[in-house]
mmCIF file of C-alpha atoms and ligand atoms in Angstrom:
data_model
loop_
_atom_site.group_PDB
_atom_site.id
_atom_site.type_symbol
_atom_site.label_atom_id
_atom_site.label_comp_id
_atom_site.label_asym_id
_atom_site.label_seq_id
_atom_site.Cartn_x
_atom_site.Cartn_y
_atom_site.Cartn_z
ATOM 1 C CA UNK Y 1 50.566 166.711 4.710
ATOM 2 C CA UNK Y 2 49.216 170.296 4.662
ATOM 3 C CA UNK Y 3 47.106 171.432 1.684
ATOM 4 C CA UNK Y 4 45.926 174.936 0.805
ATOM 5 C CA UNK Y 5 42.492 174.867 -0.876
ATOM 6 C CA UNK Y 6 41.294 177.591 -3.251
ATOM 7 C CA UNK Y 7 37.703 177.827 -4.531
ATOM 8 C CA UNK Y 8 36.793 180.579 -7.021
ATOM 9 C CA UNK Y 9 34.366 178.884 -9.420
ATOM 10 C CA UNK Y 10 31.465 181.273 -8.938
ATOM 11 C CA UNK Y 11 30.625 183.996 -6.422
ATOM 12 C CA UNK Y 12 32.502 182.952 -3.276
ATOM 13 C CA UNK Y 13 36.225 183.210 -2.625
ATOM 14 C CA UNK Y 14 36.825 180.209 -0.370
ATOM 15 C CA UNK Y 15 40.244 179.503 1.141
ATOM 16 C CA UNK Y 16 41.163 176.728 3.585
ATOM 17 C CA UNK Y 17 44.072 174.810 5.041
ATOM 18 C CA UNK Y 18 43.663 171.090 5.611
ATOM 19 C CA UNK Y 19 46.066 168.914 7.603
ATOM 20 C CA UNK Y 20 45.742 165.199 6.860
ATOM 21 C CA UNK Y 21 46.319 164.287 10.526
ATOM 22 C CA UNK Y 22 44.818 167.265 12.370
ATOM 23 C CA UNK Y 23 41.905 167.984 9.996
ATOM 24 C CA UNK Y 24 40.778 171.448 8.973
ATOM 25 C CA UNK Y 25 43.111 174.085 10.455
ATOM 26 C CA UNK Y 26 41.272 177.137 9.196
ATOM 27 C CA UNK Y 27 39.027 178.440 6.472
ATOM 28 C CA UNK Y 28 37.731 181.779 5.238
ATOM 29 C CA UNK Y 29 34.867 182.620 2.936
ATOM 30 C CA UNK Y 30 34.405 185.949 1.219
ATOM 31 C CA UNK Y 31 30.840 185.924 -0.070
ATOM 32 C CA UNK Y 32 29.897 188.163 -3.012
ATOM 33 C CA UNK Y 33 26.148 188.097 -2.324
ATOM 34 C CA UNK Y 34 25.978 191.881 -1.892
ATOM 35 C CA UNK Y 35 27.938 192.504 -5.113
ATOM 36 C CA UNK Y 36 25.389 190.552 -7.174
ATOM 37 C CA UNK Y 37 22.127 190.999 -5.267
ATOM 38 C CA UNK Y 38 21.001 194.090 -7.257
ATOM 39 C CA UNK Y 39 21.246 192.057 -10.481
ATOM 40 C CA UNK Y 40 19.228 189.022 -9.296
ATOM 41 C CA UNK Y 41 22.056 186.646 -10.249
ATOM 42 C CA UNK Y 42 25.820 186.371 -10.581
ATOM 43 C CA UNK Y 43 27.516 188.849 -12.972
ATOM 44 C CA UNK Y 44 30.628 186.949 -14.194
ATOM 45 C CA UNK Y 45 32.885 189.991 -14.716
ATOM 46 C CA UNK Y 46 32.106 191.365 -11.250
ATOM 47 C CA UNK Y 47 32.756 187.921 -9.744
ATOM 48 C CA UNK Y 48 36.250 187.747 -11.333
ATOM 49 C CA UNK Y 49 37.144 191.242 -10.140
ATOM 50 C CA UNK Y 50 36.029 190.426 -6.608
ATOM 51 C CA UNK Y 51 38.124 187.236 -6.530
ATOM 52 C CA UNK Y 52 41.190 189.208 -7.714
ATOM 53 C CA UNK Y 53 40.655 191.807 -4.992
ATOM 54 C CA UNK Y 54 40.254 189.305 -2.152
ATOM 55 C CA UNK Y 55 42.297 186.200 -2.935
ATOM 56 C CA UNK Y 56 45.724 187.292 -1.640
ATOM 57 C CA UNK Y 57 44.527 188.956 1.595
ATOM 58 C CA UNK Y 58 42.302 185.958 2.385
ATOM 59 C CA UNK Y 59 45.081 183.436 1.755
ATOM 60 C CA UNK Y 60 47.377 185.419 4.079
ATOM 61 C CA UNK Y 61 44.646 185.759 6.695
ATOM 62 C CA UNK Y 62 43.840 182.024 6.600
ATOM 63 C CA UNK Y 63 47.524 181.063 6.887
ATOM 64 C CA UNK Y 64 47.835 183.355 9.889
ATOM 65 C CA UNK Y 65 44.704 182.132 11.670
ATOM 66 C CA UNK Y 66 45.795 178.516 11.028
ATOM 67 C CA UNK Y 67 49.259 179.237 12.432
ATOM 68 C CA UNK Y 68 50.879 177.999 9.232
ATOM 69 C CA UNK Y 69 53.703 179.592 7.229
ATOM 70 C CA UNK Y 70 53.567 179.430 3.432
ATOM 71 C CA UNK Y 71 56.723 177.317 3.537
ATOM 72 C CA UNK Y 72 54.896 174.655 5.614
ATOM 73 C CA UNK Y 73 52.482 173.891 2.746
ATOM 74 C CA UNK Y 74 52.962 170.624 0.837
ATOM 75 C CA UNK Y 75 50.441 171.196 -1.966
ATOM 76 C CA UNK Y 76 47.806 173.558 -3.321
ATOM 77 C CA UNK Y 77 44.397 172.371 -4.558
ATOM 78 C CA UNK Y 78 42.313 174.735 -6.687
ATOM 79 C CA UNK Y 79 38.940 174.420 -8.393
ATOM 80 C CA UNK Y 80 39.672 173.727 -12.043
ATOM 81 C CA UNK Y 81 36.032 173.576 -13.139
ATOM 82 C CA UNK Y 82 33.182 173.569 -13.873
ATOM 83 C CA UNK Y 83 32.302 177.203 -13.314
ATOM 84 C CA UNK Y 84 32.709 180.719 -14.684
ATOM 85 C CA UNK Y 85 35.836 180.895 -16.864
ATOM 86 C CA UNK Y 86 37.085 184.261 -15.577
ATOM 87 C CA UNK Y 87 36.447 183.340 -11.948
ATOM 88 C CA UNK Y 88 38.179 179.949 -12.325
ATOM 89 C CA UNK Y 89 41.194 181.612 -13.946
ATOM 90 C CA UNK Y 90 41.790 183.782 -10.883
ATOM 91 C CA UNK Y 91 42.073 180.774 -8.559
ATOM 92 C CA UNK Y 92 43.991 178.632 -11.065
ATOM 93 C CA UNK Y 93 46.615 181.267 -11.912
ATOM 94 C CA UNK Y 94 47.067 182.189 -8.252
ATOM 95 C CA UNK Y 95 47.485 178.532 -7.232
ATOM 96 C CA UNK Y 96 49.893 177.658 -10.028
ATOM 97 C CA UNK Y 97 52.029 180.787 -9.441
ATOM 98 C CA UNK Y 98 52.216 180.146 -5.687
ATOM 99 C CA UNK Y 99 52.981 176.465 -6.249
ATOM 100 C CA UNK Y 100 55.792 177.431 -8.653
ATOM 101 C CA UNK Y 101 57.255 179.893 -6.150
ATOM 102 C CA UNK Y 102 57.086 177.405 -3.260
ATOM 103 C CA UNK Y 103 58.177 174.456 -5.451
ATOM 104 C CA UNK Y 104 55.100 172.428 -4.475
ATOM 105 C CA UNK Y 105 52.388 170.896 -6.717
ATOM 106 C CA UNK Y 106 49.229 172.802 -7.592
ATOM 107 C CA UNK Y 107 46.451 170.411 -8.551
ATOM 108 C CA UNK Y 108 43.111 171.059 -10.213
ATOM 109 C CA UNK Y 109 40.006 169.702 -8.479
ATOM 110 C CA UNK Y 110 36.532 169.139 -9.941
ATOM 111 C CA UNK Y 111 34.109 171.399 -8.054
ATOM 112 C CA UNK Y 112 31.504 168.629 -7.705
ATOM 113 C CA UNK Y 113 34.100 166.226 -6.347
ATOM 114 C CA UNK Y 114 34.726 168.825 -3.653
ATOM 115 C CA UNK Y 115 31.001 168.896 -2.853
ATOM 116 C CA UNK Y 116 30.561 165.144 -2.832
ATOM 117 C CA UNK Y 117 33.541 164.620 -0.532
ATOM 118 C CA UNK Y 118 32.512 167.473 1.809
ATOM 119 C CA UNK Y 119 30.795 165.124 4.351
ATOM 120 C CA UNK Y 120 34.297 163.710 4.996
ATOM 121 C CA UNK Y 121 34.948 166.981 6.865
ATOM 122 C CA UNK Y 122 32.432 165.841 9.510
ATOM 123 C CA UNK Y 123 33.184 163.732 12.561
ATOM 124 C CA UNK Y 124 31.113 160.802 11.210
ATOM 125 C CA UNK Y 125 31.977 160.515 7.512
ATOM 126 C CA UNK Y 126 30.527 157.965 5.067
ATOM 127 C CA UNK Y 127 32.513 154.959 3.856
ATOM 128 C CA UNK Y 128 32.927 154.125 0.134
ATOM 129 C CA UNK Y 129 30.852 153.094 -1.796
ATOM 130 C CA UNK Y 130 27.785 155.330 -1.583
ATOM 131 C CA UNK Y 131 25.174 157.138 -3.641
ATOM 132 C CA UNK Y 132 25.591 160.934 -3.811
ATOM 133 C CA UNK Y 133 22.823 163.401 -4.527
ATOM 134 C CA UNK Y 134 24.575 166.544 -5.745
ATOM 135 C CA UNK Y 135 22.270 169.523 -5.548
ATOM 136 C CA UNK Y 136 23.711 172.946 -6.287
ATOM 137 C CA UNK Y 137 23.011 176.097 -8.265
ATOM 138 C CA UNK Y 138 24.505 174.573 -11.399
ATOM 139 C CA UNK Y 139 23.972 170.808 -11.039
ATOM 140 C CA UNK Y 140 21.478 168.155 -9.977
ATOM 141 C CA UNK Y 141 22.955 164.693 -10.245
ATOM 142 C CA UNK Y 142 22.761 161.270 -8.677
ATOM 143 C CA UNK Y 143 26.176 159.608 -8.645
ATOM 144 C CA UNK Y 144 27.372 156.143 -7.809
ATOM 145 C CA UNK Y 145 30.578 156.779 -5.878
ATOM 146 C CA UNK Y 146 32.969 153.821 -5.645
ATOM 147 C CA UNK Y 147 36.085 155.637 -4.517
ATOM 148 C CA UNK Y 148 37.968 158.884 -5.116
ATOM 149 C CA UNK Y 149 37.951 159.431 -8.879
ATOM 150 C CA UNK Y 150 35.572 156.524 -9.539
ATOM 151 C CA UNK Y 151 32.171 157.994 -10.278
ATOM 152 C CA UNK Y 152 29.239 156.780 -12.348
ATOM 153 C CA UNK Y 153 26.403 159.087 -13.289
ATOM 154 C CA UNK Y 154 23.009 157.550 -12.467
ATOM 155 C CA UNK Y 155 20.804 160.454 -13.452
ATOM 156 C CA UNK Y 156 20.720 164.234 -13.762
ATOM 157 C CA UNK Y 157 18.480 167.143 -14.569
ATOM 158 C CA UNK Y 158 17.399 167.497 -18.159
ATOM 159 C CA UNK Y 159 16.905 171.279 -17.760
ATOM 160 C CA UNK Y 160 17.322 173.575 -14.713
ATOM 161 C CA UNK Y 161 19.410 172.607 -11.706
ATOM 162 C CA UNK Y 162 17.437 172.476 -8.484
ATOM 163 C CA UNK Y 163 19.287 175.450 -6.927
ATOM 164 C CA UNK Y 164 18.619 177.381 -10.121
ATOM 165 C CA UNK Y 165 14.898 176.533 -9.788
ATOM 166 C CA UNK Y 166 14.932 177.854 -6.199
ATOM 167 C CA UNK Y 167 16.684 181.031 -7.383
ATOM 168 C CA UNK Y 168 14.342 181.609 -10.357
ATOM 169 C CA UNK Y 169 11.237 180.952 -8.264
ATOM 170 C CA UNK Y 170 12.490 183.343 -5.588
ATOM 171 C CA UNK Y 171 13.063 185.970 -8.263
ATOM 172 C CA UNK Y 172 9.475 185.518 -9.535
ATOM 173 C CA UNK Y 173 8.213 186.011 -5.986
ATOM 174 C CA UNK Y 174 10.468 189.054 -5.465
ATOM 175 C CA UNK Y 175 12.526 187.361 -2.740
ATOM 176 C CA UNK Y 176 16.018 188.341 -3.951
ATOM 177 C CA UNK Y 177 19.186 186.298 -4.538
ATOM 178 C CA UNK Y 178 20.169 183.626 -3.552
ATOM 179 C CA UNK Y 179 16.669 182.214 -3.538
ATOM 180 C CA UNK Y 180 17.141 178.888 -1.729
ATOM 181 C CA UNK Y 181 17.430 180.215 1.824
ATOM 182 C CA UNK Y 182 14.647 182.791 1.177
ATOM 183 C CA UNK Y 183 12.159 180.197 -0.142
ATOM 184 C CA UNK Y 184 13.066 177.771 2.621
ATOM 185 C CA UNK Y 185 12.442 180.447 5.291
ATOM 186 C CA UNK Y 186 8.949 181.212 3.954
ATOM 187 C CA UNK Y 187 8.115 177.530 3.469
ATOM 188 C CA UNK Y 188 9.009 176.856 7.098
ATOM 189 C CA UNK Y 189 6.673 179.652 8.240
ATOM 190 C CA UNK Y 190 3.860 177.870 6.388
ATOM 191 C CA UNK Y 191 4.744 174.479 7.903
ATOM 192 C CA UNK Y 192 4.639 175.908 11.425
ATOM 193 C CA UNK Y 193 1.170 177.379 10.754
ATOM 194 C CA UNK Y 194 -0.182 173.819 10.409
ATOM 195 C CA UNK Y 195 -2.520 174.896 7.557
ATOM 196 C CA UNK Y 196 -3.052 172.698 4.525
ATOM 197 C CA UNK Y 197 -1.738 174.109 1.271
ATOM 198 C CA UNK Y 198 -4.218 175.169 -1.430
ATOM 199 C CA UNK Y 199 -1.555 174.939 -4.104
ATOM 200 C CA UNK Y 200 -0.315 171.540 -5.227
ATOM 201 C CA UNK Y 201 2.519 171.853 -7.732
ATOM 202 C CA UNK Y 202 3.491 169.058 -10.147
ATOM 203 C CA UNK Y 203 6.177 166.479 -9.271
ATOM 204 C CA UNK Y 204 8.088 166.481 -12.600
ATOM 205 C CA UNK Y 205 9.430 163.131 -13.815
ATOM 206 C CA UNK Y 206 8.548 161.429 -10.539
ATOM 207 C CA UNK Y 207 7.351 158.366 -12.442
ATOM 208 C CA UNK Y 208 9.703 158.627 -15.423
ATOM 209 C CA UNK Y 209 11.213 155.217 -14.680
ATOM 210 C CA UNK Y 210 14.744 156.624 -14.652
ATOM 211 C CA UNK Y 211 16.840 158.749 -12.296
ATOM 212 C CA UNK Y 212 16.651 161.989 -14.262
ATOM 213 C CA UNK Y 213 15.044 165.213 -13.036
ATOM 214 C CA UNK Y 214 13.316 168.224 -14.546
ATOM 215 C CA UNK Y 215 12.694 171.477 -12.700
ATOM 216 C CA UNK Y 216 11.955 174.112 -15.336
ATOM 217 C CA UNK Y 217 8.222 173.248 -15.388
ATOM 218 C CA UNK Y 218 7.926 174.018 -11.679
ATOM 219 C CA UNK Y 219 9.166 177.540 -12.268
ATOM 220 C CA UNK Y 220 6.543 177.922 -15.016
ATOM 221 C CA UNK Y 221 3.845 176.600 -12.641
ATOM 222 C CA UNK Y 222 4.858 179.256 -10.104
ATOM 223 C CA UNK Y 223 4.758 181.908 -12.846
ATOM 224 C CA UNK Y 224 1.209 180.840 -13.722
ATOM 225 C CA UNK Y 225 0.143 181.074 -10.074
ATOM 226 C CA UNK Y 226 1.798 184.450 -9.656
ATOM 227 C CA UNK Y 227 -0.235 185.802 -12.602
ATOM 228 C CA UNK Y 228 -3.483 184.319 -11.328
ATOM 229 C CA UNK Y 229 -3.293 185.577 -7.743
ATOM 230 C CA UNK Y 230 -2.483 188.882 -6.133
ATOM 231 C CA UNK Y 231 0.928 188.196 -4.620
ATOM 232 C CA UNK Y 232 0.466 189.068 -0.960
ATOM 233 C CA UNK Y 233 2.902 187.919 1.707
ATOM 234 C CA UNK Y 234 0.482 185.067 2.615
ATOM 235 C CA UNK Y 235 0.357 183.841 -0.985
ATOM 236 C CA UNK Y 236 4.157 184.026 -1.275
ATOM 237 C CA UNK Y 237 4.492 181.888 1.844
ATOM 238 C CA UNK Y 238 2.008 179.339 0.508
ATOM 239 C CA UNK Y 239 3.636 179.161 -2.950
ATOM 240 C CA UNK Y 240 7.120 178.868 -1.417
ATOM 241 C CA UNK Y 241 5.893 175.932 0.663
ATOM 242 C CA UNK Y 242 4.185 174.229 -2.298
ATOM 243 C CA UNK Y 243 7.347 174.655 -4.391
ATOM 244 C CA UNK Y 244 9.649 173.275 -1.697
ATOM 245 C CA UNK Y 245 7.356 170.279 -1.077
ATOM 246 C CA UNK Y 246 7.339 169.383 -4.785
ATOM 247 C CA UNK Y 247 11.135 169.649 -5.063
ATOM 248 C CA UNK Y 248 11.799 167.711 -1.868
ATOM 249 C CA UNK Y 249 9.378 164.946 -2.902
ATOM 250 C CA UNK Y 250 11.089 164.390 -6.250
ATOM 251 C CA UNK Y 251 14.644 164.568 -4.856
ATOM 252 C CA UNK Y 252 13.739 162.151 -2.069
ATOM 253 C CA UNK Y 253 11.992 159.538 -4.196
ATOM 254 C CA UNK Y 254 14.727 159.524 -6.859
ATOM 255 C CA UNK Y 255 17.433 159.192 -4.190
ATOM 256 C CA UNK Y 256 15.600 156.245 -2.630
ATOM 257 C CA UNK Y 257 15.246 154.680 -6.086
ATOM 258 C CA UNK Y 258 19.004 155.141 -6.638
ATOM 259 C CA UNK Y 259 19.774 153.382 -3.338
ATOM 260 C CA UNK Y 260 17.495 150.502 -4.300
ATOM 261 C CA UNK Y 261 18.979 150.271 -7.805
ATOM 262 C CA UNK Y 262 22.596 150.169 -6.596
ATOM 263 C CA UNK Y 263 21.943 148.206 -3.408
ATOM 264 C CA UNK Y 264 24.095 150.768 -1.530
ATOM 265 C CA UNK Y 265 23.153 151.602 2.050
ATOM 266 C CA UNK Y 266 24.597 155.105 2.315
ATOM 267 C CA UNK Y 267 23.348 158.325 0.779
ATOM 268 C CA UNK Y 268 25.415 161.510 0.713
ATOM 269 C CA UNK Y 269 23.704 164.796 -0.071
ATOM 270 C CA UNK Y 270 25.930 167.729 -0.892
ATOM 271 C CA UNK Y 271 25.944 171.133 -2.598
ATOM 272 C CA UNK Y 272 24.122 174.339 -1.658
ATOM 273 C CA UNK Y 273 20.617 172.820 -1.642
ATOM 274 C CA UNK Y 274 21.731 170.152 0.868
ATOM 275 C CA UNK Y 275 21.481 172.956 3.456
ATOM 276 C CA UNK Y 276 17.696 172.716 3.066
ATOM 277 C CA UNK Y 277 16.238 171.505 6.341
ATOM 278 C CA UNK Y 278 13.069 170.025 4.845
ATOM 279 C CA UNK Y 279 15.125 167.996 2.335
ATOM 280 C CA UNK Y 280 17.371 166.693 5.121
ATOM 281 C CA UNK Y 281 14.416 165.736 7.311
ATOM 282 C CA UNK Y 282 12.508 164.011 4.541
ATOM 283 C CA UNK Y 283 15.540 162.097 3.302
ATOM 284 C CA UNK Y 284 16.517 161.124 6.849
ATOM 285 C CA UNK Y 285 13.163 159.496 7.550
ATOM 286 C CA UNK Y 286 12.870 157.815 4.123
ATOM 287 C CA UNK Y 287 16.424 156.385 4.248
ATOM 288 C CA UNK Y 288 15.749 155.105 7.764
ATOM 289 C CA UNK Y 289 12.646 153.297 6.492
ATOM 290 C CA UNK Y 290 14.754 151.303 4.024
ATOM 291 C CA UNK Y 291 17.635 150.658 6.453
ATOM 292 C CA UNK Y 292 20.015 153.160 4.843
ATOM 293 C CA UNK Y 293 21.980 156.050 6.385
ATOM 294 C CA UNK Y 294 22.224 159.633 5.228
ATOM 295 C CA UNK Y 295 25.310 161.864 5.406
ATOM 296 C CA UNK Y 296 25.535 165.569 4.718
ATOM 297 C CA UNK Y 297 28.126 168.266 5.282
ATOM 298 C CA UNK Y 298 27.956 170.692 8.197
ATOM 299 C CA UNK Y 299 25.889 173.712 7.283
ATOM 300 C CA UNK Y 300 28.866 175.976 6.534
ATOM 301 C CA UNK Y 301 30.264 173.445 4.027
ATOM 302 C CA UNK Y 302 27.061 172.933 1.988
ATOM 303 C CA UNK Y 303 27.546 175.970 -0.208
ATOM 304 C CA UNK Y 304 30.838 176.696 -1.979
ATOM 305 C CA UNK Y 305 33.895 176.763 0.264
ATOM 306 C CA UNK Y 306 37.648 176.210 0.178
ATOM 307 C CA UNK Y 307 37.654 173.413 2.779
ATOM 308 C CA UNK Y 308 36.044 170.871 0.427
ATOM 309 C CA UNK Y 309 38.670 171.650 -2.253
ATOM 310 C CA UNK Y 310 41.589 171.338 0.198
ATOM 311 C CA UNK Y 311 40.114 168.055 1.468
ATOM 312 C CA UNK Y 312 39.546 166.652 -2.045
ATOM 313 C CA UNK Y 313 43.142 167.595 -2.941
ATOM 314 C CA UNK Y 314 44.536 165.855 0.133
ATOM 315 C CA UNK Y 315 42.397 162.738 -0.488
ATOM 316 C CA UNK Y 316 43.643 162.552 -4.076
ATOM 317 C CA UNK Y 317 47.259 162.849 -2.938
ATOM 318 C CA UNK Y 318 46.847 160.190 -0.286
ATOM 319 C CA UNK Y 319 44.739 157.798 -2.333
ATOM 320 C CA UNK Y 320 46.621 157.455 -5.572
ATOM 321 C CA UNK Y 321 49.412 159.603 -7.016
ATOM 322 C CA UNK Y 322 47.981 158.908 -10.518
ATOM 323 C CA UNK Y 323 44.976 160.982 -9.484
ATOM 324 C CA UNK Y 324 47.191 164.028 -9.028
ATOM 325 C CA UNK Y 325 47.381 166.004 -12.245
ATOM 326 C CA UNK Y 326 49.748 168.933 -11.957
ATOM 327 C CA UNK Y 327 48.539 171.332 -14.615
ATOM 328 C CA UNK Y 328 47.437 174.857 -15.378
ATOM 329 C CA UNK Y 329 44.158 174.565 -17.222
ATOM 330 C CA UNK Y 330 40.609 175.480 -16.429
ATOM 331 C CA UNK Y 331 37.557 173.504 -17.516
ATOM 332 C CA UNK Y 332 34.442 175.682 -17.372
ATOM 333 C CA UNK Y 333 32.438 172.675 -18.629
ATOM 334 C CA UNK Y 334 33.554 169.339 -17.253
ATOM 335 C CA UNK Y 335 31.788 166.039 -16.474
ATOM 336 C CA UNK Y 336 32.662 164.488 -13.123
ATOM 337 C CA UNK Y 337 32.771 161.005 -14.660
ATOM 338 C CA UNK Y 338 35.696 162.102 -16.873
ATOM 339 C CA UNK Y 339 37.677 163.161 -13.861
HETATM 340 O O1 KG4 H 401 26.844 174.694 -4.132
HETATM 341 P P1 KG4 H 401 26.486 176.121 -4.293
HETATM 342 O O2 KG4 H 401 26.984 177.079 -3.249
HETATM 343 O O3 KG4 H 401 26.951 176.681 -5.663
HETATM 344 C C1 KG4 H 401 27.013 175.966 -6.829
HETATM 345 O O4 KG4 H 401 27.934 175.116 -6.958
HETATM 346 O O5 KG4 H 401 26.125 176.201 -7.672
HETATM 347 O O6 KG4 H 401 24.887 176.174 -4.371
HETATM 348 C C2 KG4 H 401 24.211 177.389 -4.435
HETATM 349 C C3 KG4 H 401 22.733 177.100 -4.554
HETATM 350 C C4 KG4 H 401 21.889 178.337 -4.831
HETATM 351 O O7 KG4 H 401 21.055 178.056 -5.930
HETATM 352 C C5 KG4 H 401 21.090 178.522 -3.541
HETATM 353 O O8 KG4 H 401 19.824 179.117 -3.765
HETATM 354 C C6 KG4 H 401 20.973 177.108 -3.042
HETATM 355 O O9 KG4 H 401 22.236 176.540 -3.304
HETATM 356 N N1 KG4 H 401 20.688 177.035 -1.597
HETATM 357 C C7 KG4 H 401 19.561 176.500 -1.072
HETATM 358 C C8 KG4 H 401 19.647 176.660 0.336
HETATM 359 N N2 KG4 H 401 20.834 177.277 0.615
HETATM 360 C C9 KG4 H 401 21.466 177.495 -0.582
HETATM 361 N N3 KG4 H 401 18.497 175.925 -1.669
HETATM 362 C C10 KG4 H 401 17.506 175.480 -0.880
HETATM 363 N N4 KG4 H 401 17.499 175.619 0.460
HETATM 364 C C11 KG4 H 401 18.539 176.188 1.110
HETATM 365 N N5 KG4 H 401 18.534 176.300 2.453
HETATM 366 ZN ZN1 ZN H 402 29.070 174.498 -5.613
#
């Protein structure tokens, strides 16, 4: 079975073609970082216009580079939500129209399901069941994953998502958008220096007794520091490191607690923040200590991409036809558990 995947939930137009026997045949990502960088965040109307401009040429380009004709496709999977309404509509209407023309199904996929299944694109995928730590610009959740479409929320952020906290902190430090890679780069410079950090930031909700998170206070702590000190490059590096350490500590300890609570031995981390090297290292050593294994997507599939949507679509088709809902709707707000 050959599935075309379309991701347009935010600021990346991601297109991919997935073959259930041969794996990923090709994928293309048109990033809108430059379009939005002057504004310090994503401008929804500009995102929609960019998707409209690029979607058809990228689909054609990906078909060509994958050596696949449109007529060879068996299904189309598109991101149905959550995300920006206008951006989602571009992908959904394109997918449904193409599916209608080719007489093949166009199915809506939950964006977070795409992320949590993305490690299945790797050569050593996890096996159900597992715990998933979903860390992106819009979400921070711990999920109990029993199978495709069988998800139980264990805990989530009560305020900012962790990627959002990276982005807001980067903005405060004048590091531009997206903030995650920028903060991580500075934090790594500090780690290499071997110095000890003068700033210790709080670990919010570390001992809350549940699996929820809170990150908005960290941003406020950084704001307080940035008012107190003259923000030189050295101070930025030190704050970035202190911020990353606090975030990584909380994400790690809650993930370990989730593994202990469920008794599962596999942890998947996915979403943009799973690209963070410090988070991967810390989680790898802590999971090892308790006899568990960690899985994460290849670097290029951490942030939004079409491959994870094509893969999720193909897994739904193969797993259970009841999981395939052929419809033209978008769900800008949508809980994964309802999926
Ligand atoms: O999954 P994603 O591409 O989009 C959403 O679904 O939201 O995640 C984007 C988020 C941004 O907040 C970005 O700053 C963050 O992922 N991010 C990182 C890193 N790379 C991307 N955060 C921390 N460290 C990174 N290396
Ligand atoms: Zn995402």
